[in-house]
PDB file of C-alpha atoms in Angstrom:
ATOM      1  CA  MET C1043     -28.737 -13.113  39.573  1.00  0.00           C
ATOM      2  CA  ASN C1044     -25.547 -15.048  38.933  1.00  0.00           C
ATOM      3  CA  ASP C1045     -22.249 -14.598  40.778  1.00  0.00           C
ATOM      4  CA  ALA C1046     -21.153 -11.873  38.351  1.00  0.00           C
ATOM      5  CA  GLY C1047     -24.222  -9.812  39.208  1.00  0.00           C
ATOM      6  CA  ASN C1048     -25.836 -10.284  35.807  1.00  0.00           C
ATOM      7  CA  ASP C1049     -29.499 -11.148  35.402  1.00  0.00           C
ATOM      8  CA  THR C1050     -29.217 -14.232  33.182  1.00  0.00           C
ATOM      9  CA  ALA C1051     -32.986 -14.602  32.996  1.00  0.00           C
ATOM     10  CA  HIS C1052     -33.120 -11.414  30.918  1.00  0.00           C
ATOM     11  CA  GLY C1053     -30.136 -12.113  28.671  1.00  0.00           C
ATOM     12  CA  ASP C1054     -27.836  -9.664  30.491  1.00  0.00           C
ATOM     13  CA  THR C1055     -24.773 -11.917  30.477  1.00  0.00           C
ATOM     14  CA  GLN C1056     -21.148 -11.062  30.097  1.00  0.00           C
ATOM     15  CA  PRO C1057     -20.119 -11.237  26.437  1.00  0.00           C
ATOM     16  CA  THR C1058     -18.324 -14.381  25.419  1.00  0.00           C
ATOM     17  CA  PRO C1059     -15.424 -14.330  22.996  1.00  0.00           C
ATOM     18  CA  SER C1060     -17.710 -15.651  20.260  1.00  0.00           C
ATOM     19  CA  SER C1061     -20.022 -12.645  20.688  1.00  0.00           C
ATOM     20  CA  HIS C1062     -17.237 -10.099  20.185  1.00  0.00           C
ATOM     21  CA  ARG C1063     -17.145  -8.265  16.889  1.00  0.00           C
ATOM     22  CA  PRO C1064     -14.714 -10.008  14.543  1.00  0.00           C
ATOM     23  CA  SER C1065     -11.359  -8.332  13.945  1.00  0.00           C
ATOM     24  CA  MET C1066     -11.280  -5.449  11.517  1.00  0.00           C
ATOM     25  CA  ASN C1067     -10.552  -6.419   7.955  1.00  0.00           C
ATOM     26  CA  ARG C1068      -7.976  -4.694   5.744  1.00  0.00           C
ATOM     27  CA  ASP C1069     -10.559  -2.540   3.951  1.00  0.00           C
ATOM     28  CA  GLU C1070     -11.922  -1.269   7.275  1.00  0.00           C
ATOM     29  CA  VAL C1071      -8.432  -0.498   8.576  1.00  0.00           C
ATOM     30  CA  THR C1072      -7.551   1.336   5.353  1.00  0.00           C
ATOM     31  CA  ALA C1073     -10.779   3.360   5.495  1.00  0.00           C
ATOM     32  CA  ALA C1074     -10.053   4.279   9.129  1.00  0.00           C
ATOM     33  CA  ILE C1075      -6.489   5.326   8.243  1.00  0.00           C
ATOM     34  CA  VAL C1076      -7.691   7.582   5.435  1.00  0.00           C
ATOM     35  CA  ALA C1077     -10.535   9.094   7.479  1.00  0.00           C
ATOM     36  CA  ASN C1078      -8.501   9.643  10.653  1.00  0.00           C
ATOM     37  CA  ARG C1079      -5.518  11.015   8.737  1.00  0.00           C
ATOM     38  CA  LEU C1080      -7.727  13.615   7.081  1.00  0.00           C
ATOM     39  CA  ALA C1081      -9.622  14.437  10.280  1.00  0.00           C
ATOM     40  CA  LYS C1082      -6.337  15.017  12.137  1.00  0.00           C
ATOM     41  CA  GLY C1083      -4.663  16.921   9.286  1.00  0.00           C
ATOM     42  CA  ILE C1084      -1.779  14.435   9.168  1.00  0.00           C
ATOM     43  CA  THR C1085       0.124  14.094   5.886  1.00  0.00           C
ATOM     44  CA  TRP C1086       1.377  10.883   4.357  1.00  0.00           C
ATOM     45  CA  GLN C1087       4.884  12.298   4.815  1.00  0.00           C
ATOM     46  CA  GLN C1088       4.284  12.690   8.560  1.00  0.00           C
ATOM     47  CA  LEU C1089       3.142   9.085   8.758  1.00  0.00           C
ATOM     48  CA  ALA C1090       6.208   7.939   6.799  1.00  0.00           C
ATOM     49  CA  ASP C1091       8.444   9.942   9.139  1.00  0.00           C
ATOM     50  CA  THR C1092       6.711   8.398  12.159  1.00  0.00           C
ATOM     51  CA  ILE C1093       7.591   4.882  11.050  1.00  0.00           C
ATOM     52  CA  GLY C1094      10.946   5.808   9.491  1.00  0.00           C
ATOM     53  CA  ARG C1095      10.185   4.466   6.025  1.00  0.00           C
ATOM     54  CA  PRO C1096      10.176   6.014   2.520  1.00  0.00           C
ATOM     55  CA  LEU C1097       7.109   8.075   1.613  1.00  0.00           C
ATOM     56  CA  VAL C1098       5.780   6.038  -1.315  1.00  0.00           C
ATOM     57  CA  TRP C1099       6.383   2.689   0.409  1.00  0.00           C
ATOM     58  CA  SER C1100       4.710   3.921   3.611  1.00  0.00           C
ATOM     59  CA  THR C1101       1.709   5.267   1.754  1.00  0.00           C
ATOM     60  CA  ALA C1102       1.308   2.003  -0.168  1.00  0.00           C
ATOM     61  CA  ALA C1103       1.647   0.028   3.080  1.00  0.00           C
ATOM     62  CA  LEU C1104      -0.960   2.140   4.844  1.00  0.00           C
ATOM     63  CA  LEU C1105      -3.272   1.662   1.860  1.00  0.00           C
ATOM     64  CA  GLY C1106      -2.898  -2.108   2.245  1.00  0.00           C
ATOM     65  CA  GLN C1107      -0.106  -3.193  -0.088  1.00  0.00           C
ATOM     66  CA  HIS C1108       2.708  -4.023   2.373  1.00  0.00           C
ATOM     67  CA  PRO C1109       2.859  -5.337   5.937  1.00  0.00           C
ATOM     68  CA  LEU C1110       4.147  -2.936   8.580  1.00  0.00           C
ATOM     69  CA  PRO C1111       6.563  -4.107  11.254  1.00  0.00           C
ATOM     70  CA  PRO C1112       4.490  -4.571  14.455  1.00  0.00           C
ATOM     71  CA  ASP C1113       6.152  -1.596  16.196  1.00  0.00           C
ATOM     72  CA  SER C1114       5.374   0.635  13.219  1.00  0.00           C
ATOM     73  CA  ALA C1115       1.785  -0.651  13.146  1.00  0.00           C
ATOM     74  CA  ARG C1116       1.424   0.307  16.825  1.00  0.00           C
ATOM     75  CA  GLN C1117       2.879   3.774  16.158  1.00  0.00           C
ATOM     76  CA  VAL C1118       0.416   4.383  13.329  1.00  0.00           C
ATOM     77  CA  ALA C1119      -2.512   3.081  15.373  1.00  0.00           C
ATOM     78  CA  GLU C1120      -1.591   5.386  18.251  1.00  0.00           C
ATOM     79  CA  LEU C1121      -1.061   8.442  16.056  1.00  0.00           C
ATOM     80  CA  LEU C1122      -4.323   7.908  14.166  1.00  0.00           C
ATOM     81  CA  ASP C1123      -6.402   6.706  17.146  1.00  0.00           C
ATOM     82  CA  LEU C1124      -7.051   3.335  15.533  1.00  0.00           C
ATOM     83  CA  PRO C1125      -8.368   0.496  17.691  1.00  0.00           C
ATOM     84  CA  ALA C1126      -5.831  -2.072  18.928  1.00  0.00           C
ATOM     85  CA  GLU C1127      -7.390  -4.673  16.632  1.00  0.00           C
ATOM     86  CA  ALA C1128      -6.015  -2.703  13.646  1.00  0.00           C
ATOM     87  CA  VAL C1129      -2.400  -3.437  14.648  1.00  0.00           C
ATOM     88  CA  PRO C1130      -2.272  -7.132  13.648  1.00  0.00           C
ATOM     89  CA  VAL C1131      -4.080  -6.296  10.401  1.00  0.00           C
ATOM     90  CA  LEU C1132      -1.444  -3.663   9.562  1.00  0.00           C
ATOM     91  CA  ALA C1133       1.320  -6.158  10.393  1.00  0.00           C
ATOM     92  CA  ALA C1134      -0.142  -9.049   8.371  1.00  0.00           C
ATOM     93  CA  VAL C1135       1.088  -9.862   4.890  1.00  0.00           C
ATOM     94  CA  PRO C1136      -1.655  -8.436   2.660  1.00  0.00           C
ATOM     95  CA  TYR C1137      -3.429  -9.894  -0.294  1.00  0.00           C
ATOM     96  CA  ARG C1138      -1.981  -7.574  -2.898  1.00  0.00           C
ATOM     97  CA  SER C1139      -4.482  -6.808  -5.533  1.00  0.00           C
ATOM     98  CA  GLY C1140      -5.069  -4.651  -8.501  1.00  0.00           C
ATOM     99  CA  PHE C1141      -7.974  -2.505  -9.410  1.00  0.00           C
ATOM    100  CA  PRO C1142     -11.697  -3.160  -9.047  1.00  0.00           C
ATOM    101  CA  THR C1143     -12.036  -2.937 -12.838  1.00  0.00           C
ATOM    102  CA  ALA C1144      -9.849  -4.282 -15.655  1.00  0.00           C
ATOM    103  CA  ILE C1145      -9.062  -0.743 -16.779  1.00  0.00           C
ATOM    104  CA  PRO C1146      -8.634   1.729 -13.905  1.00  0.00           C
ATOM    105  CA  THR C1147     -11.218   4.492 -13.891  1.00  0.00           C
ATOM    106  CA  ASP C1148      -9.608   6.909 -11.446  1.00  0.00           C
ATOM    107  CA  PRO C1149      -8.136   9.674 -13.667  1.00  0.00           C
ATOM    108  CA  THR C1150      -4.748   9.787 -11.932  1.00  0.00           C
ATOM    109  CA  ILE C1151      -4.262   6.018 -11.964  1.00  0.00           C
ATOM    110  CA  TYR C1152      -5.600   5.796 -15.518  1.00  0.00           C
ATOM    111  CA  ARG C1153      -2.852   8.178 -16.723  1.00  0.00           C
ATOM    112  CA  PHE C1154      -0.218   5.699 -15.513  1.00  0.00           C
ATOM    113  CA  TYR C1155      -2.113   2.933 -17.308  1.00  0.00           C
ATOM    114  CA  GLU C1156      -2.297   5.113 -20.427  1.00  0.00           C
ATOM    115  CA  ALA C1157       1.409   6.002 -20.247  1.00  0.00           C
ATOM    116  CA  LEU C1158       2.328   2.311 -20.016  1.00  0.00           C
ATOM    117  CA  GLN C1159       0.056   1.508 -22.957  1.00  0.00           C
ATOM    118  CA  VAL C1160       1.934   4.090 -25.024  1.00  0.00           C
ATOM    119  CA  TYR C1161       5.477   3.678 -23.661  1.00  0.00           C
ATOM    120  CA  GLY C1162       5.398   0.120 -22.273  1.00  0.00           C
ATOM    121  CA  PRO C1163       6.507  -1.567 -25.505  1.00  0.00           C
ATOM    122  CA  ALA C1164       9.364   0.932 -25.910  1.00  0.00           C
ATOM    123  CA  LEU C1165      10.459   0.431 -22.298  1.00  0.00           C
ATOM    124  CA  LYS C1166      10.383  -3.345 -22.783  1.00  0.00           C
ATOM    125  CA  GLU C1167      12.508  -3.108 -25.936  1.00  0.00           C
ATOM    126  CA  LEU C1168      15.015  -0.776 -24.261  1.00  0.00           C
ATOM    127  CA  ILE C1169      15.310  -2.947 -21.143  1.00  0.00           C
ATOM    128  CA  HIS C1170      16.034  -5.992 -23.321  1.00  0.00           C
ATOM    129  CA  GLU C1171      18.467  -4.091 -25.521  1.00  0.00           C
ATOM    130  CA  GLN C1172      20.381  -2.557 -22.612  1.00  0.00           C
ATOM    131  CA  PHE C1173      20.140  -5.370 -20.013  1.00  0.00           C
ATOM    132  CA  GLY C1174      19.286  -8.551 -21.894  1.00  0.00           C
ATOM    133  CA  ASP C1175      16.415 -10.998 -21.558  1.00  0.00           C
ATOM    134  CA  GLY C1176      14.783 -10.312 -18.217  1.00  0.00           C
ATOM    135  CA  ILE C1177      12.462  -8.084 -16.222  1.00  0.00           C
ATOM    136  CA  MET C1178      12.508  -5.212 -13.758  1.00  0.00           C
ATOM    137  CA  SER C1179      11.621  -6.431 -10.293  1.00  0.00           C
ATOM    138  CA  ALA C1180       8.635  -4.899  -8.537  1.00  0.00           C
ATOM    139  CA  ILE C1181       9.640  -6.699  -5.344  1.00  0.00           C
ATOM    140  CA  ASN C1182      13.253  -5.503  -5.049  1.00  0.00           C
ATOM    141  CA  PHE C1183      12.035  -2.062  -5.945  1.00  0.00           C
ATOM    142  CA  LYS C1184      12.086   1.603  -5.018  1.00  0.00           C
ATOM    143  CA  LEU C1185       9.540   4.148  -6.120  1.00  0.00           C
ATOM    144  CA  ASP C1186       9.840   7.868  -5.602  1.00  0.00           C
ATOM    145  CA  ILE C1187       7.792  10.916  -6.441  1.00  0.00           C
ATOM    146  CA  GLY C1188       9.031  14.444  -6.867  1.00  0.00           C
ATOM    147  CA  ARG C1189       8.373  17.648  -8.737  1.00  0.00           C
ATOM    148  CA  THR C1190      10.103  19.876 -11.192  1.00  0.00           C
ATOM    149  CA  THR C1191       9.202  22.857 -13.355  1.00  0.00           C
ATOM    150  CA  HIS C1192       9.404  23.033 -17.143  1.00  0.00           C
ATOM    151  CA  ASP C1193       8.433  26.150 -19.072  1.00  0.00           C
ATOM    152  CA  GLY C1194       6.767  27.609 -15.980  1.00  0.00           C
ATOM    153  CA  ALA C1195       4.516  24.560 -15.379  1.00  0.00           C
ATOM    154  CA  GLU C1196       4.799  22.103 -12.503  1.00  0.00           C
ATOM    155  CA  HIS C1197       5.635  18.545 -13.521  1.00  0.00           C
ATOM    156  CA  VAL C1198       5.369  15.294 -11.600  1.00  0.00           C
ATOM    157  CA  VAL C1199       8.517  13.144 -11.559  1.00  0.00           C
ATOM    158  CA  VAL C1200       8.007   9.437 -10.863  1.00  0.00           C
ATOM    159  CA  THR C1201      11.066   7.205 -10.563  1.00  0.00           C
ATOM    160  CA  PHE C1202      10.857   3.420 -10.760  1.00  0.00           C
ATOM    161  CA  ASP C1203      14.043   1.770  -9.513  1.00  0.00           C
ATOM    162  CA  GLY C1204      13.783  -2.003  -9.843  1.00  0.00           C
ATOM    163  CA  LYS C1205      16.467  -4.637  -9.790  1.00  0.00           C
ATOM    164  CA  PHE C1206      17.048  -6.288 -13.166  1.00  0.00           C
ATOM    165  CA  LEU C1207      16.230  -9.987 -13.021  1.00  0.00           C
ATOM    166  CA  PRO C1208      17.597 -11.940 -15.985  1.00  0.00           C
ATOM    167  CA  TYR C1209      15.728 -15.009 -17.161  1.00  0.00           C
ATOM    168  CA  HIS C1210      17.686 -18.191 -16.507  1.00  0.00           C
ATOM    169  CA  TRP C1211      16.996 -21.130 -18.747  1.00  0.00           C
ATOM    170  CA  PRO C1212      18.400 -24.395 -17.411  1.00  0.00           C
ATOM    171  CA  SER C1213      20.676 -26.223 -19.798  1.00  0.00           C
ATOM    172  CA  ASP C1214      19.734 -29.674 -18.444  1.00  0.00           C
TER     173      ASP C1214
END
């Protein structure tokens, strides 16, 4: 037996740092957030309120698209019973990515894709006509979701609020 009381002849040694499980990756943290949120009956709105951020931004962040401030990451981990190793993952700048396929297959996401296929060219023309040559920022950006009723049917209201960024062409 060694000084620590472990029988080294039988492989019963204290774990070394290299034998620890590697840190959770972003996909594992996201899966744990979704599973624990559902198991605890916690809404996305409650999570947004916990960290004091807008609902859509918070939901996107918790699904891996934005880094959380470390204090917010700790609050989420505590509320959802996530392991401590999830906190630095939540606070890290993520690799922002698109969809697993070129055309999204989830019906809800596909409808946004479809709407932009139909209305994207018109939106582009109207932005250029009303603002000039430039783009709407998706970085300096707000996104909100709401509901309304038309003719007795519920409707989803999605608001994109992005800063206009004009193209600047140097004149040499």
